[in-house]
Structure formats: C-alpha cells, structure tokens
Amino acid sequence: MSDSALIIQLIVRKGLVSKEQLRILEEGSERVDPNGLFEELVKKGFVERKTVYRLLADEFAMRFVDFTELDLPKDPDDYLQETIARQFRVFPLEFVDGSLLIAIANPLEVESLDGLSHLIKTPIEPVLADGRQIEEAINTRYDRNSLGASEIDEEKSEDVSVQVRDETLDVEQDGPDESDAPIIRLVQVIIAEAIRRRASDIHLEPLDTRFRVRFRIDGELQEMASPPPKRLQLPVISRIKVMGRLSIAEKRLPQDGRIQVRVEGIDYDLRVSSLPTAYGESIVMRILDKTGLMKGLPELGFFSDDQDTFERLVTLPDGILLVTGPTGSGKTTTLYSCLNYVNKPDRKIITVEDPIEYQMPGINQVPVRKRIGMTFAAALKAMLRQAPNIIMVGEIRDRETAEIAINASLTGHMVLSTLHTNDAPSAVTRLVDIGVKPYLVATSLRASMAQRLVRRICPDCKQPHEPTRRELLAIGLERESIRDARFMRGAGCPKCHNQGVKGRFGIFEIFEINEEIEKLIYTGGTAAQMRSIAKELGMRTMREDGVRKVLAGQTSIEEVLSVTVDEPTLV
C-alpha cells in the first residue's frame, strides 16, 4: 500500500472527512488516484498535512519530524548515497547512538528497511516525515552537488541525439531531443557518484540479464547500489560514447576517447575505453583527478628519509631513474609528482606518453601515435633535438626505446620512466633481458624504485587495535620489540562509507646503483645477488617499509601482507 492510500484510509477512519465527502470529491476531481485526493483535501482546507502525518505517527507509535523545524545535513551523501536514498525514498538525518536516523513517509515500509540496514551495514532508526518534504530534501540537498558536464561535449551533443524507442536506438542528425534528458542525467549521476566516492575507475559491464555498474575505490571494485536497468544499457553506453567522441555506429571494434567534466568546481578528465563483449559493449572510464598533480612527495607516502633520498635522485643532472611495479601500483602518479617537483622556469621538460594522462602547465607533452609511426622510439629521437633538460618516457617497453633513453642519459639528460618488474633490483635484469648491453645499464642507471599501494586507515574513525601473535609473526615482529608501536584499525564511519579505510599511499623500495653493484652488473650478476648486496648496504624492502608504516598507525598488517612478499619473485 502506498503512503498516500494509507493516509486516505486514516483520514476516513479518524472522521476528518466522511466517505460521502470523499466520494463527491473524487467524482469532481480529474485526478482520482489516492495521491491526488489527498492533495485536493489539503488544497480545499479539509485537512492539514502536518496533522495527518502526526496522526499517522501516533497510529504506528513512531516519532514524527517536521523538516521545516530541523537543520538538515548539508552533505547527506556522507550518511547515505543518493541512489540509495532515491531507491528507498528516505532521507538521512543524523547518527544517534550508533544508529542512522532515517526519515520515511510510509510506516508500512519499516520492515523493508532491514534490507537497507544490511546494504549500508549500519543500524537504522526510522522516523516519520511528510513524503513531500522527503522528496524535496532529496532533490535539493543532493542536487546541490550535481554534476555539470563539460561544455566540450555540447557541440557533439547537438550533432547526434540518442532516443530510446522500445529498446532500440535511433541515431538522428536533427539535434538533441527532450527524451535524451533522463539518460543524460543518469550518466551524470553515475559519474558524480563515482567522483564523490573517490573512485579511480567506473566499469559499465553488460551481463546476460542485467547491466552492472562498478566503481574501483581504493583498489577494490564495489557495485553501484542502484544500477540502471538492462533496458537502458544501449542509451547509456551511447551517451558515454557521444561524450567521449567515439563512433556510436562502431560496435565491433575497441575504441578509446576522453571526456572532460567539472564536479563541484574541480575539473576531471575521464579516459574512456570501449570493448565489445558477448552482451554488448563494456565501458571503462578512468577518472584522472587533476588536483593529484599537485601532490607533494610526502603525500605519496614517503617517510622523511626516503623522501630526502628520492628528492636527491630526481634532481641529478643526468642518468636514468626508473619507477617499477605492476599495473595500478601508482607509478604514473609518482612520475607526475616528480615532474611537478622539478618543473622550474629554468628547465625544459618533455614527456612522451601513451596516452597523455594529465596535462601539466609548463611541460611539453608528446602523445604516442603508432598508426602514423609516432612510437616511443621515434618521439624520443625527435625530443633529443629539442634540447631538453629532463625527459619522461611513459614506459620502456622494447630494446629500441631503452637504448635511446640510455643514450639520452649519457649525453647529459635526466630520464624518468617506468618498467614492469616485481621489485627494484629486477629492473637491471629486465633491461638486459630486452637487449640493452650490461655496460650501458651500469653507466646510465642511477636508481630504480619499486612501489605498491596500500589503503590508509580512515583518520575519522581510526582506533587502537591489538594485533594477534599470528599477525605479528606474519610480518616478522615479536611483541617484545614493538612496545611503542601504534597499531590502528578503522571502525567504519560515513566519511569512509563504513569501510574503515580512506585513500591509498605508497610503500617503497629504493635501489641505488653504487660502484659495487656496477661491477656486479658488468659481470652479469643476478637480481638476487644485487638485492642481497643492496640490503647489506641499507636498502629497505617494500615489506619493511610497509611494516614501519603499520607501526606508525597508517595502515594495517593485512594491507601490507596483501601486496608484498618476503622474497619477491624475480623477473
């Protein structure tokens, strides 16, 4: 039963209006649904909204709240996501003794709130409120943070309009149609929610019977609470392809594009990738936050000693500095932070990337275009004639690129790049494996740094935690040796969506090349031998760096164990 039908039933039973009056009103009203009758009763002055809802609250022994007498939360998304609020038609008010106070309009829906409580992993205390006030609060309080799509897409939108007719897509050239508005708004809500939840990627995945939307938050995929229905799969994907300037007619081949949006006054780039699958095109949007460029080295997770070492390395006049790790370990963010650190008016910096992820002021950035022969190697050759001080190569993938980068470093340039290896010493053997002469590696490589990302304990709900003996032994610690340690764990709060973690930072392994290691490279030494010597000379492994950040209360033992091993697999 709807809340309006329940209200009409209550009004008649309480004698506020007679059945005969209701019948006459119903016959004279164009709107015969219960909601129309209730509004007509209010309009004619037969009943007052507040009086009726108070009666309803008394009837079901609930507390009644009037939104006009409350200070509603300015950021309700901190308590409850917009999509969930709309789905359950509720509005979050505040936390009281560990329970979330939620306003509902229909007392009969109290039991259905068990599902909501399970969904958000938080106890719920419902109170009754005017359904109109709840709806208005959802629209105004959440929409104040609504997404404004970039003007860069408007020209394209005027050329191509997408209409949904019986789950078929009609592409017209007559300009945008009003029927596009709900789809446009839906896409904006998906992007806005992902950004508000600090997601790094948005995954739209067509499945057999449903259309799944997932956000990658702090490295883990989480499903959107209320994804679009399967019937909206085609128009949603087409809208995103239009925004990303992809061909909506091509559904058989992968495509790449870029979208620019502004959310709450901040500009974001979305790198769009489409991939044909059995049930439709899968879309992944990588969210590139331009404010991330301004991160200093301490914000990446460096302790002061490692930061001093790294700052010294990136300001060397020549040589190669490599950042290593698997995909998604934050290598690109580290490189851009380096560029931001060394970007001075007296230095010329050129980068070659595939693709350009962030556009940085004051730096010459060259995109790779393989189709026309603009490869990493070709771009590097041309860049050297531009007399740069610092060169950044997005990734060293082959022998030709590696040799040109090394030659650049030997002729007075500082070269920054990335390499896919499991640990820092393995960068040497990887370069040799792809065909670079060992003596060139020994004379050009200044250092390599391996890194992984771990989740940071939420600062708003962190609390002391006593690890078990098994946990301590897993990371090589004895309880007697860590009396001053500050072990922490997140309890879960609205700020971190009850996850207990918020954001990620790096753990690092810095491998510097000295004379002893140079000789070992010349003689064909293995990565294990180099690692052993480096540790004797004071190199801290990623596991060890992670452990000291656990002891400082920044992350958890589980996080460090999940991304590091005692003895790395050598590549």
mmCIF file with all atom_site columns, N, CA and C in Angstrom, residues 69-126:
data_model
loop_
_atom_site.group_PDB
_atom_site.id
_atom_site.type_symbol
_atom_site.label_atom_id
_atom_site.label_alt_id
_atom_site.label_comp_id
_atom_site.label_asym_id
_atom_site.label_entity_id
_atom_site.label_seq_id
_atom_site.pdbx_PDB_ins_code
_atom_site.Cartn_x
_atom_site.Cartn_y
_atom_site.Cartn_z
_atom_site.occupancy
_atom_site.B_iso_or_equiv
_atom_site.pdbx_formal_charge
_atom_site.auth_seq_id
_atom_site.auth_comp_id
_atom_site.auth_asym_id
_atom_site.auth_atom_id
_atom_site.pdbx_PDB_model_num
ATOM 1   N N  . GLU A 1 69  ? 11.473 22.334 10.805 1.00 0.00 ? 69  GLU A N  1
ATOM 2   C CA . GLU A 1 69  ? 11.957 22.622 12.158 1.00 0.00 ? 69  GLU A CA 1
ATOM 3   C C  . GLU A 1 69  ? 13.310 21.974 12.434 1.00 0.00 ? 69  GLU A C  1
ATOM 4   N N  . LEU A 1 70  ? 13.910 21.382 11.399 1.00 0.00 ? 70  LEU A N  1
ATOM 5   C CA . LEU A 1 70  ? 15.188 20.676 11.569 1.00 0.00 ? 70  LEU A CA 1
ATOM 6   C C  . LEU A 1 70  ? 16.306 21.356 10.786 1.00 0.00 ? 70  LEU A C  1
ATOM 7   N N  . ASP A 1 71  ? 17.522 21.149 11.237 1.00 0.00 ? 71  ASP A N  1
ATOM 8   C CA . ASP A 1 71  ? 18.708 21.519 10.462 1.00 0.00 ? 71  ASP A CA 1
ATOM 9   C C  . ASP A 1 71  ? 19.131 20.271 9.679  1.00 0.00 ? 71  ASP A C  1
ATOM 10  N N  . LEU A 1 72  ? 18.721 20.211 8.432  1.00 0.00 ? 72  LEU A N  1
ATOM 11  C CA . LEU A 1 72  ? 19.037 19.037 7.619  1.00 0.00 ? 72  LEU A CA 1
ATOM 12  C C  . LEU A 1 72  ? 20.525 19.010 7.296  1.00 0.00 ? 72  LEU A C  1
ATOM 13  N N  . PRO A 1 73  ? 21.123 17.828 7.154  1.00 0.00 ? 73  PRO A N  1
ATOM 14  C CA . PRO A 1 73  ? 22.563 17.743 6.836  1.00 0.00 ? 73  PRO A CA 1
ATOM 15  C C  . PRO A 1 73  ? 22.877 18.404 5.494  1.00 0.00 ? 73  PRO A C  1
ATOM 16  N N  . LYS A 1 74  ? 23.975 19.160 5.456  1.00 0.00 ? 74  LYS A N  1
ATOM 17  C CA . LYS A 1 74  ? 24.375 19.837 4.224  1.00 0.00 ? 74  LYS A CA 1
ATOM 18  C C  . LYS A 1 74  ? 24.911 18.846 3.196  1.00 0.00 ? 74  LYS A C  1
ATOM 19  N N  . ASP A 1 75  ? 25.525 17.786 3.692  1.00 0.00 ? 75  ASP A N  1
ATOM 20  C CA . ASP A 1 75  ? 26.080 16.768 2.792  1.00 0.00 ? 75  ASP A CA 1
ATOM 21  C C  . ASP A 1 75  ? 25.491 15.411 3.145  1.00 0.00 ? 75  ASP A C  1
ATOM 22  N N  . PRO A 1 76  ? 24.229 15.160 2.747  1.00 0.00 ? 76  PRO A N  1
ATOM 23  C CA . PRO A 1 76  ? 23.604 13.873 3.095  1.00 0.00 ? 76  PRO A CA 1
ATOM 24  C C  . PRO A 1 76  ? 24.345 12.673 2.525  1.00 0.00 ? 76  PRO A C  1
ATOM 25  N N  . ASP A 1 77  ? 25.165 12.883 1.476  1.00 0.00 ? 77  ASP A N  1
ATOM 26  C CA . ASP A 1 77  ? 25.909 11.774 0.888  1.00 0.00 ? 77  ASP A CA 1
ATOM 27  C C  . ASP A 1 77  ? 26.919 11.203 1.881  1.00 0.00 ? 77  ASP A C  1
ATOM 28  N N  . ASP A 1 78  ? 27.289 11.998 2.907  1.00 0.00 ? 78  ASP A N  1
ATOM 29  C CA . ASP A 1 78  ? 28.175 11.480 3.950  1.00 0.00 ? 78  ASP A CA 1
ATOM 30  C C  . ASP A 1 78  ? 27.482 10.389 4.756  1.00 0.00 ? 78  ASP A C  1
ATOM 31  N N  . TYR A 1 79  ? 26.152 10.405 4.787  1.00 0.00 ? 79  TYR A N  1
ATOM 32  C CA . TYR A 1 79  ? 25.381 9.420  5.548  1.00 0.00 ? 79  TYR A CA 1
ATOM 33  C C  . TYR A 1 79  ? 24.831 8.310  4.650  1.00 0.00 ? 79  TYR A C  1
ATOM 34  N N  . LEU A 1 80  ? 24.339 8.713  3.455  1.00 0.00 ? 80  LEU A N  1
ATOM 35  C CA . LEU A 1 80  ? 23.659 7.761  2.586  1.00 0.00 ? 80  LEU A CA 1
ATOM 36  C C  . LEU A 1 80  ? 23.807 8.213  1.142  1.00 0.00 ? 80  LEU A C  1
ATOM 37  N N  . GLN A 1 81  ? 24.159 7.285  0.256  1.00 0.00 ? 81  GLN A N  1
ATOM 38  C CA . GLN A 1 81  ? 24.321 7.645  -1.150 1.00 0.00 ? 81  GLN A CA 1
ATOM 39  C C  . GLN A 1 81  ? 22.986 8.061  -1.759 1.00 0.00 ? 81  GLN A C  1
ATOM 40  N N  . GLU A 1 82  ? 23.071 8.971  -2.730 1.00 0.00 ? 82  GLU A N  1
ATOM 41  C CA . GLU A 1 82  ? 21.860 9.497  -3.354 1.00 0.00 ? 82  GLU A CA 1
ATOM 42  C C  . GLU A 1 82  ? 21.022 8.391  -4.000 1.00 0.00 ? 82  GLU A C  1
ATOM 43  N N  . THR A 1 83  ? 21.699 7.483  -4.712 1.00 0.00 ? 83  THR A N  1
ATOM 44  C CA . THR A 1 83  ? 20.943 6.431  -5.405 1.00 0.00 ? 83  THR A CA 1
ATOM 45  C C  . THR A 1 83  ? 20.151 5.570  -4.424 1.00 0.00 ? 83  THR A C  1
ATOM 46  N N  . ILE A 1 84  ? 20.720 5.315  -3.239 1.00 0.00 ? 84  ILE A N  1
ATOM 47  C CA . ILE A 1 84  ? 20.022 4.513  -2.231 1.00 0.00 ? 84  ILE A CA 1
ATOM 48  C C  . ILE A 1 84  ? 18.860 5.311  -1.646 1.00 0.00 ? 84  ILE A C  1
ATOM 49  N N  . ALA A 1 85  ? 19.087 6.597  -1.380 1.00 0.00 ? 85  ALA A N  1
ATOM 50  C CA . ALA A 1 85  ? 18.016 7.442  -0.836 1.00 0.00 ? 85  ALA A CA 1
ATOM 51  C C  . ALA A 1 85  ? 16.822 7.485  -1.785 1.00 0.00 ? 85  ALA A C  1
ATOM 52  N N  . ARG A 1 86  ? 17.113 7.587  -3.082 1.00 0.00 ? 86  ARG A N  1
ATOM 53  C CA . ARG A 1 86  ? 16.021 7.637  -4.057 1.00 0.00 ? 86  ARG A CA 1
ATOM 54  C C  . ARG A 1 86  ? 15.331 6.284  -4.184 1.00 0.00 ? 86  ARG A C  1
ATOM 55  N N  . GLN A 1 87  ? 16.110 5.219  -4.154 1.00 0.00 ? 87  GLN A N  1
ATOM 56  C CA . GLN A 1 87  ? 15.535 3.884  -4.296 1.00 0.00 ? 87  GLN A CA 1
ATOM 57  C C  . GLN A 1 87  ? 14.571 3.572  -3.157 1.00 0.00 ? 87  GLN A C  1
ATOM 58  N N  . PHE A 1 88  ? 14.958 3.895  -1.915 1.00 0.00 ? 88  PHE A N  1
ATOM 59  C CA . PHE A 1 88  ? 14.124 3.580  -0.761 1.00 0.00 ? 88  PHE A CA 1
ATOM 60  C C  . PHE A 1 88  ? 13.200 4.736  -0.376 1.00 0.00 ? 88  PHE A C  1
ATOM 61  N N  . ARG A 1 89  ? 13.347 5.872  -1.074 1.00 0.00 ? 89  ARG A N  1
ATOM 62  C CA . ARG A 1 89  ? 12.551 7.075  -0.802 1.00 0.00 ? 89  ARG A CA 1
ATOM 63  C C  . ARG A 1 89  ? 12.645 7.451  0.676  1.00 0.00 ? 89  ARG A C  1
ATOM 64  N N  . VAL A 1 90  ? 13.883 7.643  1.121  1.00 0.00 ? 90  VAL A N  1
ATOM 65  C CA . VAL A 1 90  ? 14.161 8.015  2.504  1.00 0.00 ? 90  VAL A CA 1
ATOM 66  C C  . VAL A 1 90  ? 15.177 9.150  2.500  1.00 0.00 ? 90  VAL A C  1
ATOM 67  N N  . PHE A 1 91  ? 15.314 9.807  3.655  1.00 0.00 ? 91  PHE A N  1
ATOM 68  C CA . PHE A 1 91  ? 16.316 10.872 3.767  1.00 0.00 ? 91  PHE A CA 1
ATOM 69  C C  . PHE A 1 91  ? 17.049 10.714 5.095  1.00 0.00 ? 91  PHE A C  1
ATOM 70  N N  . PRO A 1 92  ? 18.408 10.703 5.060  1.00 0.00 ? 92  PRO A N  1
ATOM 71  C CA . PRO A 1 92  ? 19.189 10.537 6.291  1.00 0.00 ? 92  PRO A CA 1
ATOM 72  C C  . PRO A 1 92  ? 19.232 11.845 7.087  1.00 0.00 ? 92  PRO A C  1
ATOM 73  N N  . LEU A 1 93  ? 19.157 11.729 8.405  1.00 0.00 ? 93  LEU A N  1
ATOM 74  C CA . LEU A 1 93  ? 19.157 12.928 9.248  1.00 0.00 ? 93  LEU A CA 1
ATOM 75  C C  . LEU A 1 93  ? 20.433 13.066 10.078 1.00 0.00 ? 93  LEU A C  1
ATOM 76  N N  . GLU A 1 94  ? 20.732 12.054 10.887 1.00 0.00 ? 94  GLU A N  1
ATOM 77  C CA . GLU A 1 94  ? 21.932 12.126 11.718 1.00 0.00 ? 94  GLU A CA 1
ATOM 78  C C  . GLU A 1 94  ? 22.185 10.760 12.355 1.00 0.00 ? 94  GLU A C  1
ATOM 79  N N  . PHE A 1 95  ? 23.376 10.631 12.960 1.00 0.00 ? 95  PHE A N  1
ATOM 80  C CA . PHE A 1 95  ? 23.693 9.435  13.724 1.00 0.00 ? 95  PHE A CA 1
ATOM 81  C C  . PHE A 1 95  ? 23.311 9.676  15.185 1.00 0.00 ? 95  PHE A C  1
ATOM 82  N N  . VAL A 1 96  ? 22.612 8.739  15.768 1.00 0.00 ? 96  VAL A N  1
ATOM 83  C CA . VAL A 1 96  ? 22.215 8.811  17.174 1.00 0.00 ? 96  VAL A CA 1
ATOM 84  C C  . VAL A 1 96  ? 22.559 7.478  17.836 1.00 0.00 ? 96  VAL A C  1
ATOM 85  N N  . ASP A 1 97  ? 23.520 7.515  18.754 1.00 0.00 ? 97  ASP A N  1
ATOM 86  C CA . ASP A 1 97  ? 23.934 6.308  19.493 1.00 0.00 ? 97  ASP A CA 1
ATOM 87  C C  . ASP A 1 97  ? 24.276 5.150  18.557 1.00 0.00 ? 97  ASP A C  1
ATOM 88  N N  . GLY A 1 98  ? 24.994 5.441  17.491 1.00 0.00 ? 98  GLY A N  1
ATOM 89  C CA . GLY A 1 98  ? 25.444 4.402  16.575 1.00 0.00 ? 98  GLY A CA 1
ATOM 90  C C  . GLY A 1 98  ? 24.448 3.996  15.512 1.00 0.00 ? 98  GLY A C  1
ATOM 91  N N  . SER A 1 99  ? 23.217 4.540  15.558 1.00 0.00 ? 99  SER A N  1
ATOM 92  C CA . SER A 1 99  ? 22.206 4.229  14.549 1.00 0.00 ? 99  SER A CA 1
ATOM 93  C C  . SER A 1 99  ? 21.973 5.450  13.662 1.00 0.00 ? 99  SER A C  1
ATOM 94  N N  . LEU A 1 100 ? 21.653 5.178  12.393 1.00 0.00 ? 100 LEU A N  1
ATOM 95  C CA . LEU A 1 100 ? 21.380 6.257  11.456 1.00 0.00 ? 100 LEU A CA 1
ATOM 96  C C  . LEU A 1 100 ? 19.890 6.581  11.490 1.00 0.00 ? 100 LEU A C  1
ATOM 97  N N  . LEU A 1 101 ? 19.572 7.824  11.843 1.00 0.00 ? 101 LEU A N  1
ATOM 98  C CA . LEU A 1 101 ? 18.187 8.284  11.872 1.00 0.00 ? 101 LEU A CA 1
ATOM 99  C C  . LEU A 1 101 ? 17.734 8.579  10.442 1.00 0.00 ? 101 LEU A C  1
ATOM 100 N N  . ILE A 1 102 ? 16.685 7.873  10.006 1.00 0.00 ? 102 ILE A N  1
ATOM 101 C CA . ILE A 1 102 ? 16.228 7.982  8.615  1.00 0.00 ? 102 ILE A CA 1
ATOM 102 C C  . ILE A 1 102 ? 14.756 8.353  8.593  1.00 0.00 ? 102 ILE A C  1
ATOM 103 N N  . ALA A 1 103 ? 14.406 9.352  7.775  1.00 0.00 ? 103 ALA A N  1
ATOM 104 C CA . ALA A 1 103 ? 13.015 9.772  7.623  1.00 0.00 ? 103 ALA A CA 1
ATOM 105 C C  . ALA A 1 103 ? 12.354 8.964  6.522  1.00 0.00 ? 103 ALA A C  1
ATOM 106 N N  . ILE A 1 104 ? 11.167 8.399  6.838  1.00 0.00 ? 104 ILE A N  1
ATOM 107 C CA . ILE A 1 104 ? 10.396 7.640  5.857  1.00 0.00 ? 104 ILE A CA 1
ATOM 108 C C  . ILE A 1 104 ? 8.987  8.230  5.806  1.00 0.00 ? 104 ILE A C  1
ATOM 109 N N  . ALA A 1 105 ? 8.267  7.952  4.733  1.00 0.00 ? 105 ALA A N  1
ATOM 110 C CA . ALA A 1 105 ? 6.920  8.508  4.569  1.00 0.00 ? 105 ALA A CA 1
ATOM 111 C C  . ALA A 1 105 ? 5.830  7.474  4.797  1.00 0.00 ? 105 ALA A C  1
ATOM 112 N N  . ASN A 1 106 ? 6.192  6.188  4.728  1.00 0.00 ? 106 ASN A N  1
ATOM 113 C CA . ASN A 1 106 ? 5.189  5.125  4.858  1.00 0.00 ? 106 ASN A CA 1
ATOM 114 C C  . ASN A 1 106 ? 5.586  4.175  5.978  1.00 0.00 ? 106 ASN A C  1
ATOM 115 N N  . PRO A 1 107 ? 4.823  4.177  7.086  1.00 0.00 ? 107 PRO A N  1
ATOM 116 C CA . PRO A 1 107 ? 5.187  3.306  8.218  1.00 0.00 ? 107 PRO A CA 1
ATOM 117 C C  . PRO A 1 107 ? 5.162  1.825  7.876  1.00 0.00 ? 107 PRO A C  1
ATOM 118 N N  . LEU A 1 108 ? 4.412  1.459  6.840  1.00 0.00 ? 108 LEU A N  1
ATOM 119 C CA . LEU A 1 108 ? 4.347  0.048  6.459  1.00 0.00 ? 108 LEU A CA 1
ATOM 120 C C  . LEU A 1 108 ? 5.644  -0.444 5.836  1.00 0.00 ? 108 LEU A C  1
ATOM 121 N N  . GLU A 1 109 ? 6.549  0.490  5.497  1.00 0.00 ? 109 GLU A N  1
ATOM 122 C CA . GLU A 1 109 ? 7.810  0.107  4.864  1.00 0.00 ? 109 GLU A CA 1
ATOM 123 C C  . GLU A 1 109 ? 8.935  -0.096 5.867  1.00 0.00 ? 109 GLU A C  1
ATOM 124 N N  . VAL A 1 110 ? 8.605  -0.055 7.156  1.00 0.00 ? 110 VAL A N  1
ATOM 125 C CA . VAL A 1 110 ? 9.639  -0.191 8.178  1.00 0.00 ? 110 VAL A CA 1
ATOM 126 C C  . VAL A 1 110 ? 10.408 -1.494 8.026  1.00 0.00 ? 110 VAL A C  1
ATOM 127 N N  . GLU A 1 111 ? 9.686  -2.603 7.776  1.00 0.00 ? 111 GLU A N  1
ATOM 128 C CA . GLU A 1 111 ? 10.355 -3.901 7.662  1.00 0.00 ? 111 GLU A CA 1
ATOM 129 C C  . GLU A 1 111 ? 11.286 -3.952 6.462  1.00 0.00 ? 111 GLU A C  1
ATOM 130 N N  . SER A 1 112 ? 10.915 -3.245 5.383  1.00 0.00 ? 112 SER A N  1
ATOM 131 C CA . SER A 1 112 ? 11.787 -3.264 4.204  1.00 0.00 ? 112 SER A CA 1
ATOM 132 C C  . SER A 1 112 ? 13.099 -2.554 4.470  1.00 0.00 ? 112 SER A C  1
ATOM 133 N N  . LEU A 1 113 ? 13.143 -1.757 5.549  1.00 0.00 ? 113 LEU A N  1
ATOM 134 C CA . LEU A 1 113 ? 14.374 -1.046 5.881  1.00 0.00 ? 113 LEU A CA 1
ATOM 135 C C  . LEU A 1 113 ? 15.443 -1.993 6.412  1.00 0.00 ? 113 LEU A C  1
ATOM 136 N N  . ASP A 1 114 ? 15.056 -3.228 6.748  1.00 0.00 ? 114 ASP A N  1
ATOM 137 C CA . ASP A 1 114 ? 16.069 -4.207 7.141  1.00 0.00 ? 114 ASP A CA 1
ATOM 138 C C  . ASP A 1 114 ? 17.058 -4.422 5.996  1.00 0.00 ? 114 ASP A C  1
ATOM 139 N N  . GLY A 1 115 ? 16.506 -4.434 4.778  1.00 0.00 ? 115 GLY A N  1
ATOM 140 C CA . GLY A 1 115 ? 17.382 -4.579 3.606  1.00 0.00 ? 115 GLY A CA 1
ATOM 141 C C  . GLY A 1 115 ? 18.314 -3.403 3.454  1.00 0.00 ? 115 GLY A C  1
ATOM 142 N N  . LEU A 1 116 ? 17.803 -2.203 3.750  1.00 0.00 ? 116 LEU A N  1
ATOM 143 C CA . LEU A 1 116 ? 18.653 -1.006 3.680  1.00 0.00 ? 116 LEU A CA 1
ATOM 144 C C  . LEU A 1 116 ? 19.744 -1.060 4.738  1.00 0.00 ? 116 LEU A C  1
ATOM 145 N N  . SER A 1 117 ? 19.380 -1.472 5.948  1.00 0.00 ? 117 SER A N  1
ATOM 146 C CA . SER A 1 117 ? 20.359 -1.582 7.027  1.00 0.00 ? 117 SER A CA 1
ATOM 147 C C  . SER A 1 117 ? 21.463 -2.565 6.662  1.00 0.00 ? 117 SER A C  1
ATOM 148 N N  . HIS A 1 118 ? 21.065 -3.684 6.052  1.00 0.00 ? 118 HIS A N  1
ATOM 149 C CA . HIS A 1 118 ? 22.053 -4.685 5.624  1.00 0.00 ? 118 HIS A CA 1
ATOM 150 C C  . HIS A 1 118 ? 22.931 -4.134 4.505  1.00 0.00 ? 118 HIS A C  1
ATOM 151 N N  . LEU A 1 119 ? 22.330 -3.332 3.620  1.00 0.00 ? 119 LEU A N  1
ATOM 152 C CA . LEU A 1 119 ? 23.064 -2.794 2.481  1.00 0.00 ? 119 LEU A CA 1
ATOM 153 C C  . LEU A 1 119 ? 24.155 -1.830 2.924  1.00 0.00 ? 119 LEU A C  1
ATOM 154 N N  . ILE A 1 120 ? 23.826 -0.940 3.862  1.00 0.00 ? 120 ILE A N  1
ATOM 155 C CA . ILE A 1 120 ? 24.799 0.081  4.280  1.00 0.00 ? 120 ILE A CA 1
ATOM 156 C C  . ILE A 1 120 ? 25.579 -0.342 5.514  1.00 0.00 ? 120 ILE A C  1
ATOM 157 N N  . LYS A 1 121 ? 25.267 -1.557 6.031  1.00 0.00 ? 121 LYS A N  1
ATOM 158 C CA . LYS A 1 121 ? 25.987 -2.129 7.172  1.00 0.00 ? 121 LYS A CA 1
ATOM 159 C C  . LYS A 1 121 ? 25.937 -1.208 8.392  1.00 0.00 ? 121 LYS A C  1
ATOM 160 N N  . THR A 1 122 ? 24.754 -0.609 8.624  1.00 0.00 ? 122 THR A N  1
ATOM 161 C CA . THR A 1 122 ? 24.575 0.321  9.732  1.00 0.00 ? 122 THR A CA 1
ATOM 162 C C  . THR A 1 122 ? 23.182 0.140  10.317 1.00 0.00 ? 122 THR A C  1
ATOM 163 N N  . PRO A 1 123 ? 23.040 0.107  11.652 1.00 0.00 ? 123 PRO A N  1
ATOM 164 C CA . PRO A 1 123 ? 21.701 0.053  12.249 1.00 0.00 ? 123 PRO A CA 1
ATOM 165 C C  . PRO A 1 123 ? 20.893 1.301  11.870 1.00 0.00 ? 123 PRO A C  1
ATOM 166 N N  . ILE A 1 124 ? 19.582 1.125  11.688 1.00 0.00 ? 124 ILE A N  1
ATOM 167 C CA . ILE A 1 124 ? 18.721 2.214  11.241 1.00 0.00 ? 124 ILE A CA 1
ATOM 168 C C  . ILE A 1 124 ? 17.609 2.448  12.255 1.00 0.00 ? 124 ILE A C  1
ATOM 169 N N  . GLU A 1 125 ? 17.325 3.716  12.544 1.00 0.00 ? 125 GLU A N  1
ATOM 170 C CA . GLU A 1 125 ? 16.174 4.089  13.369 1.00 0.00 ? 125 GLU A CA 1
ATOM 171 C C  . GLU A 1 125 ? 15.254 4.962  12.525 1.00 0.00 ? 125 GLU A C  1
ATOM 172 N N  . PRO A 1 126 ? 14.080 4.445  12.104 1.00 0.00 ? 126 PRO A N  1
ATOM 173 C CA . PRO A 1 126 ? 13.197 5.224  11.234 1.00 0.00 ? 126 PRO A CA 1
ATOM 174 C C  . PRO A 1 126 ? 12.334 6.213  12.012 1.00 0.00 ? 126 PRO A C  1
#
